[in-house]
Tab-separated table of C-alpha atoms in Angstrom:
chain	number	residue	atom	x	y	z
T	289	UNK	CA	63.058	143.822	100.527
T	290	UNK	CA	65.401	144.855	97.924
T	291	UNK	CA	68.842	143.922	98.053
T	292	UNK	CA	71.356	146.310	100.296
T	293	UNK	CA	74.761	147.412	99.087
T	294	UNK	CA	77.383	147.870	102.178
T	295	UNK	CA	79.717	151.343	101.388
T	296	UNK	CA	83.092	150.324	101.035
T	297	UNK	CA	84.163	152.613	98.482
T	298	UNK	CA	83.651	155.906	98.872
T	299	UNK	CA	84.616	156.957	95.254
T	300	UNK	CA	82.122	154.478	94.044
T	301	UNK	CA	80.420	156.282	91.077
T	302	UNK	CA	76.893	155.337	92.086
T	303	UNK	CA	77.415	157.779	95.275
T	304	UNK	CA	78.349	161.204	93.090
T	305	UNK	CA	74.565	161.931	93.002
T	306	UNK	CA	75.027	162.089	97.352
T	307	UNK	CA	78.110	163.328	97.476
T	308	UNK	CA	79.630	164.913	94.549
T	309	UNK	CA	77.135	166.156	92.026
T	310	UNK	CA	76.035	169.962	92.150
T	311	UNK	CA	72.854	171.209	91.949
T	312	UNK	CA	73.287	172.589	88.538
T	313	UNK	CA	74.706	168.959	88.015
T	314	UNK	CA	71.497	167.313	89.151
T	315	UNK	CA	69.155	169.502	87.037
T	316	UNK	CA	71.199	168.939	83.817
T	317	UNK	CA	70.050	171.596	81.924
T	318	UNK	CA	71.961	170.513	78.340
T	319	UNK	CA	69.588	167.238	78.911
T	320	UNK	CA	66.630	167.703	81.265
T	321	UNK	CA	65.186	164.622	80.706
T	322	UNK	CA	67.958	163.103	82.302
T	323	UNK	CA	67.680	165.087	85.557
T	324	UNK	CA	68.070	164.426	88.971
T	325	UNK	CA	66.691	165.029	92.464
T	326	UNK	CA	67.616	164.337	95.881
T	327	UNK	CA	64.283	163.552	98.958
T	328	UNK	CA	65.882	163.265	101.841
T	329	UNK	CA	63.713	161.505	105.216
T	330	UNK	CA	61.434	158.633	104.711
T	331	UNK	CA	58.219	160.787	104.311
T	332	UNK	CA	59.779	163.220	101.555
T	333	UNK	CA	60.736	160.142	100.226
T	334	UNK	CA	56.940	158.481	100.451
T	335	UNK	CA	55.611	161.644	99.263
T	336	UNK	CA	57.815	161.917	96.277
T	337	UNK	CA	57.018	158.570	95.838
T	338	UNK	CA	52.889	159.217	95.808
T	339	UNK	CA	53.319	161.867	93.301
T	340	UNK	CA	54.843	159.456	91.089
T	341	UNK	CA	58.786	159.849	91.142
T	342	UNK	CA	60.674	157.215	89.842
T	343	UNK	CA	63.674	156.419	92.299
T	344	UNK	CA	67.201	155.844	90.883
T	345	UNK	CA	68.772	154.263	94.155
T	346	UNK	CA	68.626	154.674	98.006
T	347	UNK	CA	71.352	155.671	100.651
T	348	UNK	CA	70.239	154.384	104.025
T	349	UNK	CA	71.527	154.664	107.537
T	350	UNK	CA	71.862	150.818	108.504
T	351	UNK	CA	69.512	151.007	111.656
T	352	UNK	CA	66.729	152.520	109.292
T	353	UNK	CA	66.295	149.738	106.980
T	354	UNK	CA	64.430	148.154	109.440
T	355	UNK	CA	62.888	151.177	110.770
T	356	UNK	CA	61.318	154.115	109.453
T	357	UNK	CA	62.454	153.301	106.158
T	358	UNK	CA	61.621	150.386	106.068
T	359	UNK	CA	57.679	150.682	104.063
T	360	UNK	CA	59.158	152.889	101.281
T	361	UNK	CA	62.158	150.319	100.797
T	362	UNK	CA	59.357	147.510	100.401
T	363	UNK	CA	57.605	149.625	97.435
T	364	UNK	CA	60.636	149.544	95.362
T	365	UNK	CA	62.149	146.455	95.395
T	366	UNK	CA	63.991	146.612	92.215
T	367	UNK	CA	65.880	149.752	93.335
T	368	UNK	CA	69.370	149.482	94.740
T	369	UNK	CA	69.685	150.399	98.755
T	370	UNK	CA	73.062	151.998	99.640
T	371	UNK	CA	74.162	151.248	103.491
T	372	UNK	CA	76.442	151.842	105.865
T	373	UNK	CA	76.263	153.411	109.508
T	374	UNK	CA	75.654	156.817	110.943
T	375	UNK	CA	78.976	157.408	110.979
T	376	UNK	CA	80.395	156.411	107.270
T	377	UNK	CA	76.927	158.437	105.388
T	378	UNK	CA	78.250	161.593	107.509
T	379	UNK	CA	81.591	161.439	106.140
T	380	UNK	CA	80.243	160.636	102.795
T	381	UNK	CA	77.540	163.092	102.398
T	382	UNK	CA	79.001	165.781	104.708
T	383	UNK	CA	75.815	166.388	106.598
T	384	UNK	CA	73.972	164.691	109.340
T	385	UNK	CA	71.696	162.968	107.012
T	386	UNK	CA	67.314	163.864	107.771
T	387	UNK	CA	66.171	160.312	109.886
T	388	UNK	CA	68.296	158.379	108.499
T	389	UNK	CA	67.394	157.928	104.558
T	390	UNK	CA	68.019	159.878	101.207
T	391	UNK	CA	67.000	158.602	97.248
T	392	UNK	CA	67.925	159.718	94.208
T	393	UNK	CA	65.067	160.181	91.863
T	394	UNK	CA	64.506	161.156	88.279
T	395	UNK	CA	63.219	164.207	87.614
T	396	UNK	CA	59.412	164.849	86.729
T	397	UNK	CA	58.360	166.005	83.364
T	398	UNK	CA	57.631	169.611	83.546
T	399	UNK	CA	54.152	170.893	83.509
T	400	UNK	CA	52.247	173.658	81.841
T	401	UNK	CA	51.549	176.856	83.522
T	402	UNK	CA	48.229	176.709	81.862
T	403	UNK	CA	47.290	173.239	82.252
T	404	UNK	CA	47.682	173.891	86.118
T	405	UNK	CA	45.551	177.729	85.596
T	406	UNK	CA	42.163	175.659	83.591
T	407	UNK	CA	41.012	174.408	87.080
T	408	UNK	CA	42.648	176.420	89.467
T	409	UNK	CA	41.081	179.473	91.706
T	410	UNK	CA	43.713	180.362	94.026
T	411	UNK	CA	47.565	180.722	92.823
T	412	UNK	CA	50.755	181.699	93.539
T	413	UNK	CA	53.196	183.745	91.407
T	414	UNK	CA	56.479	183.957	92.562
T	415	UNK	CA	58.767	186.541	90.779
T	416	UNK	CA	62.697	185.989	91.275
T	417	UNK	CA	62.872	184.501	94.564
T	418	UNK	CA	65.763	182.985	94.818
T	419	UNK	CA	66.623	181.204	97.747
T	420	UNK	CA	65.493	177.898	98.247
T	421	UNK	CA	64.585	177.880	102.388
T	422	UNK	CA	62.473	180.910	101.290
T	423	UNK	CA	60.880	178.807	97.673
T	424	UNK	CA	60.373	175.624	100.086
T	425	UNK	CA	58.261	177.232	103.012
T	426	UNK	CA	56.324	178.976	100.381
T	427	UNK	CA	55.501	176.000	98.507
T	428	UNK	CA	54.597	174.490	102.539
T	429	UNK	CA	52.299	177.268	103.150
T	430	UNK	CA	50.741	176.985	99.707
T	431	UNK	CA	49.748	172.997	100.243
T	432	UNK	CA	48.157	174.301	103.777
T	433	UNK	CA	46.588	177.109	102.698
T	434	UNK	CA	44.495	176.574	99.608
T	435	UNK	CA	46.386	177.540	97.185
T	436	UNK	CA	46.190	175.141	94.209
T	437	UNK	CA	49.258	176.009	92.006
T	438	UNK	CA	52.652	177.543	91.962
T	439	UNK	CA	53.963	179.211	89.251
T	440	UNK	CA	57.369	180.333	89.367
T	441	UNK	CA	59.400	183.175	87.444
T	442	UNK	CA	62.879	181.674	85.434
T	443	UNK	CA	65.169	182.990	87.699
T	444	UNK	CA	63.600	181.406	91.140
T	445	UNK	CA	65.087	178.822	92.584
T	446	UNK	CA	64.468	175.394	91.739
T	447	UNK	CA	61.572	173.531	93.892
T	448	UNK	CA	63.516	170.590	93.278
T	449	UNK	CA	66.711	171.807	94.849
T	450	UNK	CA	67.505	169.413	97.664
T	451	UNK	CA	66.816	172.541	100.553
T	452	UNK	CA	64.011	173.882	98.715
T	453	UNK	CA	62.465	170.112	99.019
T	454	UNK	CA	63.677	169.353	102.360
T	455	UNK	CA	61.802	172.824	104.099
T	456	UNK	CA	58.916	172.391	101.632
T	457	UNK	CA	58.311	169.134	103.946
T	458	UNK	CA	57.993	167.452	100.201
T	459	UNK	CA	54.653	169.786	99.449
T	460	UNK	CA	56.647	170.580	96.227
T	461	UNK	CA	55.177	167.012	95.138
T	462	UNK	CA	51.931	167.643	96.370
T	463	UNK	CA	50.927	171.200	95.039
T	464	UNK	CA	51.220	171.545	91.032
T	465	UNK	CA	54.138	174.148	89.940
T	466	UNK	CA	55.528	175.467	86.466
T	467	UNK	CA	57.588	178.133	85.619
T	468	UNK	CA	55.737	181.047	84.196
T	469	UNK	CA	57.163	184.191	82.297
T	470	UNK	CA	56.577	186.856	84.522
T	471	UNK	CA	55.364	189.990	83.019
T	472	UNK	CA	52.769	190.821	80.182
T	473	UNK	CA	53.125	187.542	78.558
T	474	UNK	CA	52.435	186.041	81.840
T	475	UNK	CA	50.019	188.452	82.992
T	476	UNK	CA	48.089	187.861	79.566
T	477	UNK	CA	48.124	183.758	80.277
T	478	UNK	CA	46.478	184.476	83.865
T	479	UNK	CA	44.046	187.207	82.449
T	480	UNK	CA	43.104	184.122	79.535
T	481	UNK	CA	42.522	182.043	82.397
T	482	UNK	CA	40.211	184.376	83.904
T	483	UNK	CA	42.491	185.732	86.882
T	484	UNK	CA	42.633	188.733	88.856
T	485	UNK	CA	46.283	189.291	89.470
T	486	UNK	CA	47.364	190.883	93.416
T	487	UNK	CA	50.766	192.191	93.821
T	488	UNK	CA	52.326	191.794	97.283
T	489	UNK	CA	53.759	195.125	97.900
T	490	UNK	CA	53.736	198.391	100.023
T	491	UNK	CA	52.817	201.767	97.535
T	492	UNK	CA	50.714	204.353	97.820
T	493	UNK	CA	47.447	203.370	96.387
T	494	UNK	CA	48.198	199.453	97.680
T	495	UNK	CA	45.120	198.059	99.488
T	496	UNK	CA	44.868	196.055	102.850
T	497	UNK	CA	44.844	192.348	102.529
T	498	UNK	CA	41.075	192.619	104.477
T	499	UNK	CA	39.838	194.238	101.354
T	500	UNK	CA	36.435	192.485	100.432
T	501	UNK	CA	37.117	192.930	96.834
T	502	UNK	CA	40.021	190.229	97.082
T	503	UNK	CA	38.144	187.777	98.945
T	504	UNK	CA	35.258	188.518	96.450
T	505	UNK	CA	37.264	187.335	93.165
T	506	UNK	CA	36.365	184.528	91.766
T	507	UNK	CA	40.081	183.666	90.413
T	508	UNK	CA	42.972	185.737	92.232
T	509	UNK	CA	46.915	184.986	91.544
T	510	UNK	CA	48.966	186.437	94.432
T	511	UNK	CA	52.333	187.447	93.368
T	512	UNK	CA	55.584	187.638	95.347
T	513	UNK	CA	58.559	189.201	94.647
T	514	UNK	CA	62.331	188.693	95.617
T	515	UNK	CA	63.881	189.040	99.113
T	516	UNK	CA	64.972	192.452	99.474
T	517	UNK	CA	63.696	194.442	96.445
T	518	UNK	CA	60.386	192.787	96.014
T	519	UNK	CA	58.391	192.786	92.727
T	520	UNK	CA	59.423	194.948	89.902
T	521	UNK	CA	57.834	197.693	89.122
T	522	UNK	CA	56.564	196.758	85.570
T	523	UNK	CA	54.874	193.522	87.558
T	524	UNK	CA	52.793	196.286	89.923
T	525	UNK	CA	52.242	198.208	87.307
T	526	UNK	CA	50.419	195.318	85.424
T	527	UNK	CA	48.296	194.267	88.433
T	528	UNK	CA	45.265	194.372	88.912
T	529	UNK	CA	45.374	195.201	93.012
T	530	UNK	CA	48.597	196.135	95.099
T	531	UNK	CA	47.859	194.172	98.534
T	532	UNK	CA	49.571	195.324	101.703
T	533	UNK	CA	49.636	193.326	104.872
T	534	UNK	CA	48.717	195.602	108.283
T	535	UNK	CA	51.820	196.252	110.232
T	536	UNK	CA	52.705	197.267	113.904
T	537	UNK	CA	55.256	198.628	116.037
T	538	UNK	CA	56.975	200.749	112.669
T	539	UNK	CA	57.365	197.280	110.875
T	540	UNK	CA	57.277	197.693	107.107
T	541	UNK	CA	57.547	194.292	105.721
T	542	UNK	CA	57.983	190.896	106.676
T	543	UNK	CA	60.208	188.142	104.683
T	544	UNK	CA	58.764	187.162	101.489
T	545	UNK	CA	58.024	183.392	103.360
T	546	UNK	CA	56.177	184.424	105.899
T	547	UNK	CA	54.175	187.029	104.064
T	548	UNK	CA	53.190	184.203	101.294
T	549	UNK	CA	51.571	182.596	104.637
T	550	UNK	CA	49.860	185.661	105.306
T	551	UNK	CA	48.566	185.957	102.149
T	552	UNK	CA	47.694	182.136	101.544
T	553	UNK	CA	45.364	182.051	104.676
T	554	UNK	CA	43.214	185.283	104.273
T	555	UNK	CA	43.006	185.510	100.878
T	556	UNK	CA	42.636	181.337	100.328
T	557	UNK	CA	40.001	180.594	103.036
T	558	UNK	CA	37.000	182.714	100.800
T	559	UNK	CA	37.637	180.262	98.055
C-alpha cells in the first residue's frame, strides 16, 4: 500500500487541485498537456484507471483505505494518498465527497475525430450542449446503447469536467470522444467516413425514429443539439434525415439527455 499523508494543513498546495482549482484551471488551456482531472468514487476511479489515466495523487476518507478503496490504492503504489476523516475532506472539498475517495489525474491526450469514425458504425454528434449533467448521461447512455464514439462540438462542455464524469458513471473513459467541428467541415469528415448524418429535431418533413431507412444504414451519426434551442439550422439543413421521436399527451420534446437514450437504443440495436 502506498504511503498515506494525514491533512493537517488545509492550505497545503498539493490540495488546490480538490479544493481550489477551477475547472478552467484544471483543463489549462495555455498548456493542455499539463491538464488535470478530478474521478471521484472508487469505480470512476478504477475505470479511469483501465482506460489508462495516469493518477497525480489520492484524497481518501480514512475508513476507505481499507475499504472500497482499498484495490485501486494497491495499483498505484507510488502515488501519494491524502487522508483525513469524513468530517475534515467535507470542510476541505465543500461537498460530501462520492464513497469516500477522489484522485487527481492527468489528462489524456486528445484523440482524432477520424481515427475514432475508420471503425465506427454508430455515433454521436453533440452540437453545443453545454451542461455537464446533460454531456455525462449522454456519454452513459452512449456506453449502454451501442454507440461507439462521441464527438463533441467546441463549445460543449468538457467530458472531463468533474460532474460531467461523475453522472457519466466514468463511461467518458470507456466510449472514445473528440471534439469535432460541427458544420460542413464536419459534415464532410463523417460523409469521408461513409456516414449518414440524422438530426434530432421536430420540422416539417422530420421522420419518425421507427423509420426503416435509419435502422437500414450501414453508418448513421445521430446529432444533438443544445438544451433549449436545439440544433442550428445550418446543421438540419446539412443532414441527411431529420428524426423525430413519437410524442403523447401534447408533449413536444423531451431534454436533450433523455432523448440521446431514445435515440441510442432504437437506432443502435440494428447495428
Amino acid at each position: 500500500m502506498p504511503d498515506r499523508i494525514t491533512i493537517t494543513d488545509f492550505q497545503a498546495p498539493e490540495l488546490d487541485v480538490y479544493a481550489r482549482f477551477t475547472e478552467a484551471q484544471l483543463l489549462n488551456r495555455a498548456e493542455p498537456e499539463k491538464g488535470i482531472f478530478i474521478a471521484e468514487s472508487p469505480k470512476v476511479i478504477e475505470r479511469a484507471l483501465d482506460a489508462g489515466c495516469v493518477p497525480i495523487s489520492f484524497l481518501v476518507e480514512e475508513r476507505e483505505v481499507e475499504g472500497e478503496a482499498k484495490q485501486i490504492l494497491r495499483r498505484c503504489e507510488n502515488t501519494p494518498v491524502y487522508t483525513a476523516s469524513y468530517e475534515v475532506l467535507r470542510e476541505l472539498t465543500g461537498f460530501p465527497m462520492t464513497r469516500g475517495a477522489l484522485s487527481a489525474m492527468y489528462r489524456p491526450k486528445p484523440k482524432e475525430a477520424g481515427e475514432l469514425l475508420k471503425d465506427a458504425r454508430r455515433v454521436a454528434v453533440l452540437e453545443n450542449v453545454v451542461n455537464p449533467t446533460n454531456v455525462g448521461a449522454i456519454f452513459r447512455s452512449a456506453a449502454a446503447l451501442g454507440m461507439d464514439a462521441v464527438l463533441l462540438s467546441a463549445d460543449c462542455s468538457n467530458p472531463l469536467y468533474r460532474r460531467a464524469i461523475r453522472v457519466s458513471m466514468g463511461t467518458v473513459f470507456q466510449i472514445p470522444w473528440a471534439f469535432l467541428e460541427i458544420g460542413s467541415d464536419g459534415t464532410k469528415l463523417l460523409r469521408q467516413y461513409g456516414f449518414r448524418t440524422a438530426a434530432m429535431a421536430l420540422s416539417d418533413d422530420s421522420v419518425s425514429i421507427e423509420d426503416e431507412r435509419l435502422a437500414s444504414e450501414e453508418k448513421l451519426a445521430i446529432i444533438l443539439g443544445t438544451e433549449g434551442d436545439g440544433l442550428s439550422d445550418g446543421t438540419i439543413a446539412g443532414c441527411d434525415y431529420t428524426v423525430r421521436i413519437p410524442m403523447s399527451h401534447g408533449v413536444d420534446s423531451l431534454n436533450v439527455a433523455a432523448a440521446s437514450a431514445v435515440a441510442f437504443w432504437q437506432l443502435g440495436r440494428n447495428r
